[in-house]
Short mmCIF file of N, CA and C in Angstrom, two decimals:
data_model
loop_
_atom_site.label_atom_id
_atom_site.label_comp_id
_atom_site.label_asym_id
_atom_site.label_seq_id
_atom_site.Cartn_x
_atom_site.Cartn_y
_atom_site.Cartn_z
N MET A 26 197.16 118.31 18.89
CA MET A 26 197.42 119.42 17.99
C MET A 26 197.25 120.76 18.68
N GLY A 27 196.28 120.91 19.56
CA GLY A 27 196.05 122.15 20.27
C GLY A 27 197.24 122.55 21.11
N LYS A 28 197.89 121.57 21.75
CA LYS A 28 199.06 121.85 22.59
C LYS A 28 200.22 122.37 21.73
N ARG A 29 200.37 121.81 20.55
CA ARG A 29 201.44 122.23 19.65
C ARG A 29 201.23 123.68 19.19
N ILE A 30 199.99 124.02 18.86
CA ILE A 30 199.68 125.38 18.45
C ILE A 30 199.96 126.35 19.59
N MET A 31 199.56 125.99 20.80
CA MET A 31 199.81 126.84 21.96
C MET A 31 201.30 127.05 22.18
N CYS A 32 202.10 126.00 22.04
CA CYS A 32 203.55 126.11 22.20
C CYS A 32 204.15 127.02 21.13
N THR A 33 203.66 126.90 19.90
CA THR A 33 204.14 127.73 18.81
C THR A 33 203.78 129.19 19.05
N LEU A 34 202.53 129.45 19.46
CA LEU A 34 202.11 130.82 19.75
C LEU A 34 202.90 131.41 20.91
N PHE A 35 203.17 130.60 21.94
CA PHE A 35 203.95 131.08 23.07
C PHE A 35 205.37 131.43 22.63
N ALA A 36 205.98 130.59 21.81
CA ALA A 36 207.34 130.84 21.32
C ALA A 36 207.37 132.11 20.48
N LEU A 37 206.37 132.31 19.63
CA LEU A 37 206.29 133.50 18.80
C LEU A 37 206.14 134.74 19.67
N LEU A 38 205.31 134.68 20.67
CA LEU A 38 205.11 135.79 21.59
C LEU A 38 206.41 136.14 22.31
N MET A 39 207.16 135.13 22.72
CA MET A 39 208.44 135.36 23.39
C MET A 39 209.43 136.06 22.46
N VAL A 40 209.46 135.68 21.20
CA VAL A 40 210.36 136.32 20.24
C VAL A 40 209.97 137.77 20.05
N ILE A 41 208.68 138.02 19.88
CA ILE A 41 208.20 139.38 19.65
C ILE A 41 208.50 140.26 20.85
N THR A 42 208.21 139.79 22.05
CA THR A 42 208.37 140.64 23.23
C THR A 42 209.82 140.76 23.67
N SER A 43 210.67 139.84 23.25
CA SER A 43 212.06 139.93 23.68
C SER A 43 212.97 140.55 22.63
N GLU A 44 212.44 140.89 21.48
CA GLU A 44 213.25 141.45 20.41
C GLU A 44 213.85 142.78 20.86
N GLY A 45 215.09 142.70 21.34
CA GLY A 45 215.76 143.89 21.82
C GLY A 45 215.19 144.42 23.12
N ASN A 46 214.25 143.70 23.71
CA ASN A 46 213.58 144.13 24.93
C ASN A 46 212.99 145.53 24.79
N ASN A 47 212.58 145.87 23.60
CA ASN A 47 212.01 147.18 23.35
C ASN A 47 210.57 147.05 22.91
N GLY A 48 209.76 148.03 23.30
CA GLY A 48 208.37 148.03 22.90
C GLY A 48 208.20 148.47 21.46
N PHE A 49 207.01 148.35 20.99
CA PHE A 49 206.69 148.72 19.62
C PHE A 49 206.61 150.23 19.47
N LEU A 50 206.92 150.68 18.27
CA LEU A 50 206.70 152.07 17.89
C LEU A 50 205.58 152.06 16.87
N GLN A 51 204.49 152.74 17.19
CA GLN A 51 203.38 152.87 16.26
C GLN A 51 203.36 154.30 15.75
N ILE A 52 203.37 154.44 14.43
CA ILE A 52 203.28 155.76 13.81
C ILE A 52 202.03 155.79 12.95
N THR A 53 201.17 156.76 13.23
CA THR A 53 199.95 156.96 12.45
C THR A 53 200.12 158.25 11.66
N VAL A 54 199.99 158.13 10.34
CA VAL A 54 200.13 159.29 9.46
C VAL A 54 198.75 159.59 8.88
N HIS A 55 198.26 160.79 9.14
CA HIS A 55 196.95 161.21 8.67
C HIS A 55 197.07 161.98 7.36
N ILE A 56 196.11 161.75 6.48
CA ILE A 56 195.97 162.53 5.25
C ILE A 56 194.47 162.69 5.00
N PRO A 57 193.89 163.69 5.64
CA PRO A 57 192.43 163.88 5.59
C PRO A 57 191.89 163.91 4.17
N GLY A 58 190.76 163.23 3.99
CA GLY A 58 190.05 163.23 2.72
C GLY A 58 190.60 162.28 1.67
N GLU A 59 191.65 161.54 1.97
CA GLU A 59 192.24 160.61 0.99
C GLU A 59 191.90 159.17 1.34
N ASN A 60 191.68 158.37 0.30
CA ASN A 60 191.41 156.95 0.49
C ASN A 60 192.13 156.10 -0.54
N LYS A 61 193.14 156.67 -1.19
CA LYS A 61 193.86 155.92 -2.20
C LYS A 61 195.35 156.24 -2.11
N GLY A 62 196.14 155.42 -2.76
CA GLY A 62 197.58 155.62 -2.78
C GLY A 62 198.27 155.02 -1.57
N LEU A 63 199.54 155.35 -1.44
CA LEU A 63 200.37 154.85 -0.35
C LEU A 63 200.94 156.02 0.43
N ILE A 64 201.29 155.74 1.67
CA ILE A 64 202.11 156.67 2.44
C ILE A 64 203.50 156.03 2.50
N GLN A 65 204.51 156.78 2.08
CA GLN A 65 205.90 156.34 2.17
C GLN A 65 206.49 156.98 3.42
N LEU A 66 207.08 156.16 4.31
CA LEU A 66 207.56 156.64 5.60
C LEU A 66 209.02 156.26 5.80
N LEU A 67 209.79 157.19 6.34
CA LEU A 67 211.18 156.95 6.73
C LEU A 67 211.33 157.33 8.19
N VAL A 68 212.07 156.51 8.95
CA VAL A 68 212.35 156.77 10.36
C VAL A 68 213.86 156.86 10.54
N PHE A 69 214.31 157.94 11.18
CA PHE A 69 215.73 158.20 11.38
C PHE A 69 216.06 158.24 12.86
N ASP A 70 217.30 157.83 13.20
CA ASP A 70 217.75 157.92 14.59
C ASP A 70 218.82 159.00 14.77
N SER A 71 219.07 159.76 13.71
CA SER A 71 220.00 160.89 13.78
C SER A 71 219.69 161.84 12.64
N ALA A 72 220.36 162.99 12.65
CA ALA A 72 220.15 163.99 11.61
C ALA A 72 220.72 163.56 10.27
N ALA A 73 221.63 162.59 10.28
CA ALA A 73 222.25 162.12 9.04
C ALA A 73 221.19 161.54 8.11
N GLY A 74 221.01 162.19 6.97
CA GLY A 74 220.06 161.70 5.98
C GLY A 74 218.64 162.19 6.14
N PHE A 75 218.31 162.75 7.29
CA PHE A 75 216.95 163.23 7.52
C PHE A 75 216.68 164.42 6.61
N PRO A 76 215.58 164.48 5.91
CA PRO A 76 214.40 163.64 5.98
C PRO A 76 214.20 162.71 4.78
N ASP A 77 215.12 162.73 3.80
CA ASP A 77 214.77 162.10 2.53
C ASP A 77 215.80 161.13 1.95
N GLN A 78 216.68 160.59 2.79
CA GLN A 78 217.67 159.64 2.29
C GLN A 78 217.38 158.25 2.86
N PRO A 79 216.65 157.43 2.12
CA PRO A 79 216.24 156.11 2.62
C PRO A 79 217.39 155.23 3.10
N LYS A 80 218.55 155.35 2.48
CA LYS A 80 219.69 154.50 2.88
C LYS A 80 220.20 154.83 4.27
N LYS A 81 219.89 156.03 4.77
CA LYS A 81 220.34 156.42 6.10
C LYS A 81 219.24 156.28 7.16
N ALA A 82 218.05 155.90 6.73
CA ALA A 82 216.93 155.68 7.65
C ALA A 82 217.12 154.34 8.37
N VAL A 83 216.68 154.28 9.62
CA VAL A 83 216.74 153.01 10.36
C VAL A 83 215.56 152.12 10.02
N ARG A 84 214.49 152.70 9.53
CA ARG A 84 213.34 151.95 9.06
C ARG A 84 212.70 152.71 7.91
N SER A 85 212.18 151.96 6.95
CA SER A 85 211.39 152.55 5.88
C SER A 85 210.28 151.58 5.54
N LYS A 86 209.14 152.14 5.21
CA LYS A 86 207.98 151.30 4.95
C LYS A 86 206.95 152.08 4.17
N SER A 87 206.13 151.38 3.43
CA SER A 87 204.98 152.01 2.80
C SER A 87 203.73 151.27 3.25
N ALA A 88 202.63 151.99 3.28
CA ALA A 88 201.36 151.39 3.68
C ALA A 88 200.24 152.07 2.91
N PRO A 89 199.18 151.32 2.60
CA PRO A 89 198.06 151.92 1.88
C PRO A 89 197.28 152.90 2.74
N VAL A 90 196.77 153.92 2.10
CA VAL A 90 195.90 154.88 2.77
C VAL A 90 194.55 154.22 2.95
N ASP A 91 194.02 154.28 4.15
CA ASP A 91 192.71 153.71 4.45
C ASP A 91 191.98 154.69 5.36
N ALA A 92 190.88 155.22 4.88
CA ALA A 92 190.05 156.16 5.64
C ALA A 92 190.88 157.35 6.13
N GLY A 93 191.72 157.88 5.25
CA GLY A 93 192.47 159.08 5.57
C GLY A 93 193.68 158.91 6.45
N LYS A 94 194.19 157.69 6.57
CA LYS A 94 195.38 157.49 7.39
C LYS A 94 196.08 156.19 7.01
N ALA A 95 197.31 156.07 7.46
CA ALA A 95 198.08 154.83 7.34
C ALA A 95 198.76 154.60 8.68
N ILE A 96 198.78 153.35 9.12
CA ILE A 96 199.37 153.00 10.41
C ILE A 96 200.56 152.09 10.19
N PHE A 97 201.66 152.42 10.86
CA PHE A 97 202.91 151.68 10.76
C PHE A 97 203.28 151.16 12.14
N LEU A 98 203.79 149.95 12.19
CA LEU A 98 204.21 149.35 13.45
C LEU A 98 205.62 148.82 13.29
N PHE A 99 206.51 149.24 14.20
CA PHE A 99 207.90 148.82 14.16
C PHE A 99 208.30 148.20 15.49
N SER A 100 209.17 147.21 15.43
CA SER A 100 209.71 146.62 16.65
C SER A 100 211.23 146.62 16.54
N GLY A 101 211.88 146.37 17.67
CA GLY A 101 213.32 146.22 17.67
C GLY A 101 214.10 147.52 17.67
N LEU A 102 213.44 148.65 17.89
CA LEU A 102 214.15 149.92 17.95
C LEU A 102 214.63 150.17 19.38
N LYS A 103 215.84 150.63 19.52
CA LYS A 103 216.38 150.96 20.84
C LYS A 103 215.72 152.22 21.37
N GLU A 104 215.73 152.35 22.68
CA GLU A 104 215.22 153.57 23.30
C GLU A 104 216.08 154.75 22.85
N GLY A 105 215.43 155.84 22.51
CA GLY A 105 216.16 157.02 22.07
C GLY A 105 215.31 157.95 21.25
N PHE A 106 215.97 158.94 20.66
CA PHE A 106 215.28 159.94 19.86
C PHE A 106 215.24 159.53 18.40
N TYR A 107 214.08 159.74 17.78
CA TYR A 107 213.86 159.41 16.37
C TYR A 107 213.07 160.55 15.74
N ALA A 108 213.11 160.62 14.42
CA ALA A 108 212.27 161.55 13.67
C ALA A 108 211.78 160.82 12.42
N ALA A 109 210.58 161.17 11.99
CA ALA A 109 209.98 160.50 10.83
C ALA A 109 209.58 161.53 9.78
N SER A 110 209.66 161.09 8.54
CA SER A 110 209.17 161.91 7.42
C SER A 110 208.31 161.01 6.54
N ALA A 111 207.33 161.62 5.88
CA ALA A 111 206.42 160.83 5.04
C ALA A 111 205.87 161.69 3.92
N PHE A 112 205.43 161.01 2.86
CA PHE A 112 204.72 161.71 1.79
C PHE A 112 203.65 160.79 1.21
N HIS A 113 202.66 161.43 0.58
CA HIS A 113 201.56 160.69 -0.05
C HIS A 113 201.98 160.32 -1.46
N ASP A 114 202.09 159.04 -1.70
CA ASP A 114 202.49 158.50 -3.00
C ASP A 114 201.21 158.09 -3.74
N ALA A 115 200.51 159.07 -4.29
CA ALA A 115 199.20 158.84 -4.91
C ALA A 115 199.29 157.89 -6.10
N ASP A 116 200.37 157.97 -6.87
CA ASP A 116 200.49 157.11 -8.04
C ASP A 116 201.27 155.82 -7.75
N GLU A 117 201.64 155.63 -6.50
CA GLU A 117 202.28 154.40 -6.01
C GLU A 117 203.54 154.02 -6.79
N ASP A 118 204.34 155.04 -7.15
CA ASP A 118 205.59 154.74 -7.86
C ASP A 118 206.82 154.83 -6.95
N GLY A 119 206.61 155.19 -5.67
CA GLY A 119 207.72 155.25 -4.72
C GLY A 119 208.54 156.51 -4.78
N VAL A 120 208.13 157.47 -5.59
CA VAL A 120 208.91 158.69 -5.77
C VAL A 120 208.05 159.91 -5.50
N MET A 121 208.59 160.86 -4.72
CA MET A 121 207.87 162.10 -4.49
C MET A 121 207.96 162.97 -5.74
N ARG A 122 206.82 163.43 -6.19
CA ARG A 122 206.79 164.32 -7.35
C ARG A 122 207.24 165.71 -6.92
N LYS A 123 208.08 166.35 -7.76
CA LYS A 123 208.58 167.69 -7.45
C LYS A 123 208.47 168.57 -8.69
N SER A 124 208.38 169.87 -8.44
CA SER A 124 208.34 170.85 -9.52
C SER A 124 209.74 170.98 -10.11
N ILE A 125 209.86 171.73 -11.20
CA ILE A 125 211.17 171.93 -11.80
C ILE A 125 212.11 172.70 -10.86
N PHE A 126 211.55 173.34 -9.85
CA PHE A 126 212.35 174.06 -8.86
C PHE A 126 212.65 173.22 -7.62
N GLY A 127 212.22 171.94 -7.66
CA GLY A 127 212.50 171.03 -6.55
C GLY A 127 211.48 171.09 -5.41
N MET A 128 210.41 171.83 -5.61
CA MET A 128 209.38 171.93 -4.57
C MET A 128 208.45 170.73 -4.66
N PRO A 129 208.06 170.15 -3.51
CA PRO A 129 207.17 168.97 -3.53
C PRO A 129 205.82 169.28 -4.14
N LYS A 130 205.32 168.31 -4.90
CA LYS A 130 203.96 168.40 -5.44
C LYS A 130 203.02 167.50 -4.65
N ASP A 131 203.58 166.55 -3.91
CA ASP A 131 202.77 165.62 -3.10
C ASP A 131 202.68 166.12 -1.67
N ALA A 132 201.59 165.75 -0.99
CA ALA A 132 201.45 166.09 0.43
C ALA A 132 202.58 165.40 1.20
N TYR A 133 203.12 166.10 2.18
CA TYR A 133 204.24 165.55 2.96
C TYR A 133 204.14 166.06 4.39
N GLY A 134 204.92 165.44 5.27
CA GLY A 134 204.90 165.86 6.66
C GLY A 134 206.00 165.20 7.46
N PHE A 135 206.12 165.66 8.70
CA PHE A 135 207.18 165.21 9.60
C PHE A 135 206.60 164.97 10.99
N SER A 136 207.24 164.10 11.73
CA SER A 136 206.80 163.87 13.11
C SER A 136 206.78 165.20 13.86
N ASN A 137 205.94 165.27 14.87
CA ASN A 137 205.67 166.50 15.63
C ASN A 137 204.96 167.55 14.78
N ASP A 138 204.52 167.17 13.57
CA ASP A 138 203.94 168.13 12.63
C ASP A 138 204.88 169.32 12.44
N ALA A 139 206.19 169.05 12.50
CA ALA A 139 207.21 170.09 12.37
C ALA A 139 207.14 170.72 10.98
N ARG A 140 207.22 172.02 10.92
CA ARG A 140 207.20 172.77 9.66
C ARG A 140 208.12 173.98 9.79
N LYS A 141 208.75 174.34 8.69
CA LYS A 141 209.52 175.58 8.60
C LYS A 141 209.16 176.21 7.26
N PRO A 142 208.89 177.50 7.25
CA PRO A 142 208.58 178.14 5.97
C PRO A 142 209.78 178.06 5.02
N PHE A 143 209.53 177.60 3.82
CA PHE A 143 210.53 177.55 2.75
C PHE A 143 211.73 176.65 3.04
N SER A 144 211.59 175.73 3.99
CA SER A 144 212.70 174.85 4.34
C SER A 144 212.17 173.61 5.03
N ILE A 145 213.02 172.59 5.13
CA ILE A 145 212.63 171.40 5.87
C ILE A 145 212.98 171.60 7.34
N PRO A 146 212.21 170.99 8.25
CA PRO A 146 212.53 171.14 9.67
C PRO A 146 213.79 170.34 10.01
N SER A 147 214.41 170.69 11.10
CA SER A 147 215.58 169.96 11.56
C SER A 147 215.17 168.64 12.20
N PHE A 148 216.11 167.74 12.31
CA PHE A 148 215.88 166.48 13.01
C PHE A 148 215.39 166.78 14.43
N THR A 149 216.01 167.75 15.08
CA THR A 149 215.64 168.10 16.47
C THR A 149 214.19 168.54 16.56
N ASN A 150 213.74 169.38 15.62
CA ASN A 150 212.35 169.86 15.64
C ASN A 150 211.35 168.74 15.40
N ALA A 151 211.73 167.74 14.63
CA ALA A 151 210.83 166.64 14.32
C ALA A 151 211.00 165.44 15.25
N SER A 152 211.97 165.49 16.14
CA SER A 152 212.29 164.30 16.93
C SER A 152 211.30 164.05 18.07
N PHE A 153 211.18 162.79 18.41
CA PHE A 153 210.36 162.31 19.52
C PHE A 153 211.15 161.25 20.25
N PHE A 154 210.78 161.00 21.50
CA PHE A 154 211.49 159.99 22.28
C PHE A 154 210.72 158.68 22.24
N HIS A 155 211.40 157.62 21.85
CA HIS A 155 210.82 156.28 21.85
C HIS A 155 211.35 155.55 23.08
N SER A 156 210.45 155.14 23.97
CA SER A 156 210.87 154.44 25.19
C SER A 156 210.83 152.94 24.97
N LYS A 157 211.55 152.23 25.79
CA LYS A 157 211.58 150.77 25.67
C LYS A 157 210.23 150.15 25.99
N GLY A 158 209.36 150.92 26.64
CA GLY A 158 208.02 150.44 26.92
C GLY A 158 207.07 150.57 25.74
N GLY A 159 207.50 151.28 24.70
CA GLY A 159 206.66 151.48 23.53
C GLY A 159 206.26 152.93 23.37
N SER A 160 205.95 153.32 22.15
CA SER A 160 205.60 154.70 21.86
C SER A 160 204.57 154.76 20.74
N SER A 161 203.84 155.86 20.73
CA SER A 161 202.86 156.10 19.69
C SER A 161 203.02 157.54 19.22
N VAL A 162 203.11 157.72 17.91
CA VAL A 162 203.32 159.04 17.32
C VAL A 162 202.28 159.23 16.21
N GLU A 163 201.76 160.46 16.09
CA GLU A 163 200.83 160.77 15.01
C GLU A 163 201.23 162.11 14.41
N PHE A 164 201.08 162.21 13.09
CA PHE A 164 201.25 163.49 12.43
C PHE A 164 200.44 163.52 11.16
N THR A 165 200.27 164.70 10.61
CA THR A 165 199.40 164.89 9.45
C THR A 165 200.19 165.42 8.26
N LEU A 166 199.93 164.83 7.10
CA LEU A 166 200.55 165.31 5.86
C LEU A 166 199.78 166.55 5.39
N LYS A 167 200.52 167.48 4.87
CA LYS A 167 199.91 168.72 4.38
C LYS A 167 200.28 168.91 2.92
N SER A 168 199.36 169.46 2.16
CA SER A 168 199.62 169.75 0.76
C SER A 168 200.64 170.87 0.65
N PRO A 169 201.45 170.82 -0.40
CA PRO A 169 202.47 171.87 -0.57
C PRO A 169 201.86 173.23 -0.83
#
């Protein structure tokens, strides 16, 4: 039985490491002082749809907030430029709360901690390079 488990683990490891021959992308989203709710994250490989159109994102995921942060791990992404957007989904309904004027009520943020006064940052300002060897990105959500 031990040999069978080892063969299965080896096969699984081969699948994981050969998936597109690309390393993992780890994104850590910080939200200081929070320990509840979810972080909703979108990852884009172009400006199309950035930052808030899930259907145009190459990856989307939610994760629980734990000790002021949420960690996301993705595999199978090609080497290239990406940008991420996220918001704190305190009520866990999957929707960003907005004022009647369309302004966010939930904490939100973008990779590179990109910000523009009274506007969303461009894909270029929020973009980072993901290498085939793997990448790690961190950013912090800020209250509106």
